[in-house]
């Protein structure tokens, strides 16, 4: 399938599944080395990162746990602008190594806010893993410990990412046709 139509927009194939999975292999390999003995708690930020989290978890050979969180649709205001509240992280994470699993870092605002909220819960360390990163869109100083791949600053769908709720099920990534 080289083109898909979702609602009112056309998208064309830009990153095939094989390439995505090779990137996940590399992230997993790095984590297996660097997080050995740290018993990390992987925190999957829903909805977009469910496919990345699933493929990554299958490749981790170190002891680890996973938990699933969401950001509330309610937005308040904080030091970094709009703040969405992190919901679902109910376990005691004090002293733990947390690895946030994100689908994509675009402007960087979401991940900065999320890291800030997790830090307030007293973990030993908070690391960030993102499947995709748009360096040209991200003007903030964001520390990304694991990046699947850098992509251009275009709107994409697939591999968990959506356009107005649609397209999350696509196994490959598609870019909007302008
Ligand atoms: P940020 O706060 O600008 O870094 O945006 C992060 C969130 O925006 C991601 O978790 C996605 O939900 C969404 N997002 C950013 N870029 C795209 C895209 O190209 N397609 C679909 N969703 C996106």
Coordinates of C-alpha atoms and ligand atoms in Angstrom, one line a residue:
X1 CA 0.0 0.0 0.0
X2 CA 1.9 3.1 -1.1
X3 CA -0.9 5.6 -0.4
X4 CA -3.7 5.8 2.2
X5 CA -6.6 8.1 2.6
X6 CA -7.7 9.0 6.2
X7 CA -10.6 11.3 6.6
X8 CA -9.9 14.3 4.3
X9 CA -6.2 13.7 3.8
X10 CA -3.9 11.6 1.6
X11 CA -0.7 10.0 3.0
X12 CA 2.1 8.3 1.2
X13 CA 4.4 5.6 2.5
X14 CA 7.6 7.0 3.9
X15 CA 9.1 4.6 6.4
X16 CA 8.5 0.9 5.9
X17 CA 8.0 -1.5 8.9
X18 CA 11.4 -3.2 8.3
X19 CA 13.2 0.1 8.8
X20 CA 11.2 0.9 11.9
X21 CA 12.0 -2.5 13.4
X22 CA 15.7 -2.1 12.7
X23 CA 15.6 1.1 14.6
X24 CA 13.8 -0.6 17.5
X25 CA 16.5 -3.3 17.5
X26 CA 19.2 -0.7 17.9
X27 CA 17.3 1.0 20.8
X28 CA 16.8 -2.3 22.5
X29 CA 20.5 -3.3 22.1
X30 CA 21.6 0.0 23.7
X31 CA 19.1 -0.4 26.6
X32 CA 20.1 -4.0 27.2
X33 CA 23.7 -2.8 27.7
X34 CA 23.1 0.5 29.6
X35 CA 20.2 -0.6 31.8
X36 CA 21.6 -3.9 32.9
X37 CA 21.2 -4.3 36.7
X38 CA 19.0 -1.2 37.0
X39 CA 15.7 -3.0 37.0
X40 CA 14.0 -0.2 35.0
X41 CA 10.3 0.6 34.9
X42 CA 9.4 1.3 31.3
X43 CA 6.5 3.9 31.2
X44 CA 4.5 3.8 28.0
X45 CA 2.9 7.1 27.3
X46 CA -0.4 6.3 25.6
X47 CA -1.9 6.4 23.1
X48 CA 0.7 6.8 20.4
X49 CA 3.6 4.7 21.8
X50 CA 1.8 1.3 22.1
X51 CA 3.4 -0.2 19.0
X52 CA 6.9 1.1 19.9
X53 CA 6.5 -0.2 23.5
X54 CA 5.3 -3.6 22.3
X55 CA 8.1 -4.1 19.8
X56 CA 10.7 -2.8 22.2
X57 CA 9.6 -4.9 25.1
X58 CA 9.9 -8.1 23.0
X59 CA 13.6 -7.2 22.4
X60 CA 14.6 -6.4 26.0
X61 CA 16.4 -9.2 27.7
X62 CA 17.1 -7.5 31.0
X63 CA 14.7 -7.7 33.9
X64 CA 12.3 -4.8 33.6
X65 CA 8.6 -3.8 34.2
X66 CA 6.2 -1.8 32.2
X67 CA 3.4 0.6 33.2
X68 CA 1.0 2.6 31.0
X69 CA 0.1 6.2 31.5
X70 CA -1.9 8.9 29.8
X71 CA -1.8 12.6 29.7
X72 CA -5.1 14.2 30.7
X73 CA -6.9 16.2 28.1
X74 CA -7.2 18.9 30.7
X75 CA -4.5 21.5 30.3
X76 CA -3.3 23.8 33.0
X77 CA -0.5 26.3 32.8
X78 CA 3.0 25.8 34.2
X79 CA 6.6 26.9 33.8
X80 CA 6.8 25.4 30.3
X81 CA 3.4 26.5 29.1
X82 CA 0.5 24.1 28.8
X83 CA 0.7 21.3 31.3
X84 CA -1.2 18.0 30.9
X85 CA -1.5 15.9 34.0
X86 CA 0.1 12.5 33.9
X87 CA -2.4 9.9 35.0
X88 CA -2.0 6.2 35.8
X89 CA 1.4 6.0 37.4
X90 CA 0.2 4.7 40.7
X91 CA 3.1 2.6 41.8
X92 CA 5.9 3.7 44.2
X93 CA 8.7 4.8 41.9
X94 CA 11.0 6.2 44.5
X95 CA 14.6 5.1 43.8
X96 CA 13.7 3.5 40.5
X97 CA 15.1 4.0 37.0
X98 CA 12.2 5.2 34.9
X99 CA 12.3 5.0 31.1
X100 CA 9.6 7.1 29.4
X101 CA 8.5 5.6 26.1
X102 CA 7.2 8.2 23.6
X103 CA 6.0 7.8 20.1
X104 CA 7.4 11.1 18.8
X105 CA 9.1 14.2 20.0
X106 CA 7.9 17.2 17.9
X107 CA 8.2 20.5 19.7
X108 CA 9.4 18.8 22.9
X109 CA 6.8 20.4 25.1
X110 CA 5.0 17.2 26.0
X111 CA 8.1 15.2 27.0
X112 CA 9.5 18.1 29.0
X113 CA 6.3 18.4 31.0
X114 CA 6.1 14.6 31.5
X115 CA 9.7 14.3 32.7
X116 CA 9.1 17.2 35.2
X117 CA 6.0 15.4 36.6
X118 CA 7.8 12.0 36.9
X119 CA 10.8 13.7 38.6
X120 CA 8.5 15.0 41.3
X121 CA 7.6 11.4 42.3
X122 CA 11.2 10.8 43.5
X123 CA 12.7 8.3 41.0
X124 CA 16.5 7.6 41.0
X125 CA 16.7 8.6 37.3
X126 CA 14.3 9.4 34.4
X127 CA 15.4 8.5 30.9
X128 CA 13.6 9.2 27.7
X129 CA 13.2 6.9 24.7
X130 CA 11.4 8.1 21.6
X131 CA 10.7 6.2 18.5
X132 CA 10.8 9.3 16.3
X133 CA 12.3 12.7 16.7
X134 CA 11.7 15.9 14.6
X135 CA 14.9 17.9 15.2
X136 CA 13.8 20.8 13.0
X137 CA 10.6 21.2 15.0
X138 CA 12.2 20.9 18.5
X139 CA 13.5 24.3 19.6
X140 CA 13.7 23.3 23.3
X141 CA 16.6 21.7 25.0
X142 CA 15.4 18.2 25.5
X143 CA 17.6 15.3 26.7
X144 CA 16.7 12.2 24.7
X145 CA 18.5 9.1 25.8
X146 CA 17.3 6.8 23.1
X147 CA 16.0 7.8 19.7
X148 CA 14.8 5.3 17.1
X149 CA 15.2 7.8 14.2
X150 CA 15.2 11.4 13.2
X151 CA 12.6 12.4 10.7
X152 CA 11.8 15.6 8.7
X153 CA 9.3 18.1 10.1
X154 CA 6.2 16.7 8.3
X155 CA 3.0 15.3 9.6
X156 CA 3.0 11.5 9.8
X157 CA 0.7 8.7 10.7
X158 CA 1.0 5.0 11.4
X159 CA 2.9 2.8 13.8
X160 CA 0.7 4.1 16.6
X161 CA 0.5 7.7 15.4
X162 CA -2.8 9.1 14.3
X163 CA -4.6 11.7 12.3
X164 CA -7.7 12.6 14.3
X165 CA -7.9 9.1 15.7
X166 CA -7.2 7.2 12.5
X167 CA -4.1 5.5 11.1
X168 CA -2.7 4.1 14.4
X169 CA -3.1 0.6 13.0
X170 CA -0.9 1.1 10.0
X171 CA 2.3 -1.0 10.4
X172 CA 4.4 1.4 8.3
X173 CA 4.7 5.2 8.6
X174 CA 3.0 7.5 6.0
X175 CA 3.6 11.2 5.4
X176 CA 0.8 13.6 4.6
X177 CA 0.6 14.7 0.9
X178 CA 0.3 18.5 0.8
Ligands
LIG1 P1 5.2 17.8 21.2 O1 4.7 18.2 22.5 O2 5.1 18.9 20.2 O3 6.6 17.2 21.2 O4 4.3 16.7 20.6 C1 4.2 15.4 21.0 C2 2.8 14.8 20.6 O5 2.2 15.4 19.5 C3 3.1 13.3 20.3 O6 3.1 12.5 21.4 C4 2.0 13.1 19.3 O7 0.8 12.6 19.9 C5 1.7 14.4 18.6 N1 2.4 14.5 17.3 C6 3.5 15.3 17.0 N2 3.8 15.1 15.7 C7 3.0 14.3 15.1 C8 2.8 13.7 13.8 O8 3.5 14.0 12.9 N3 1.8 12.9 13.7 C9 0.9 12.5 14.7 N4 1.0 13.0 15.9 C10 2.0 13.9 16.2

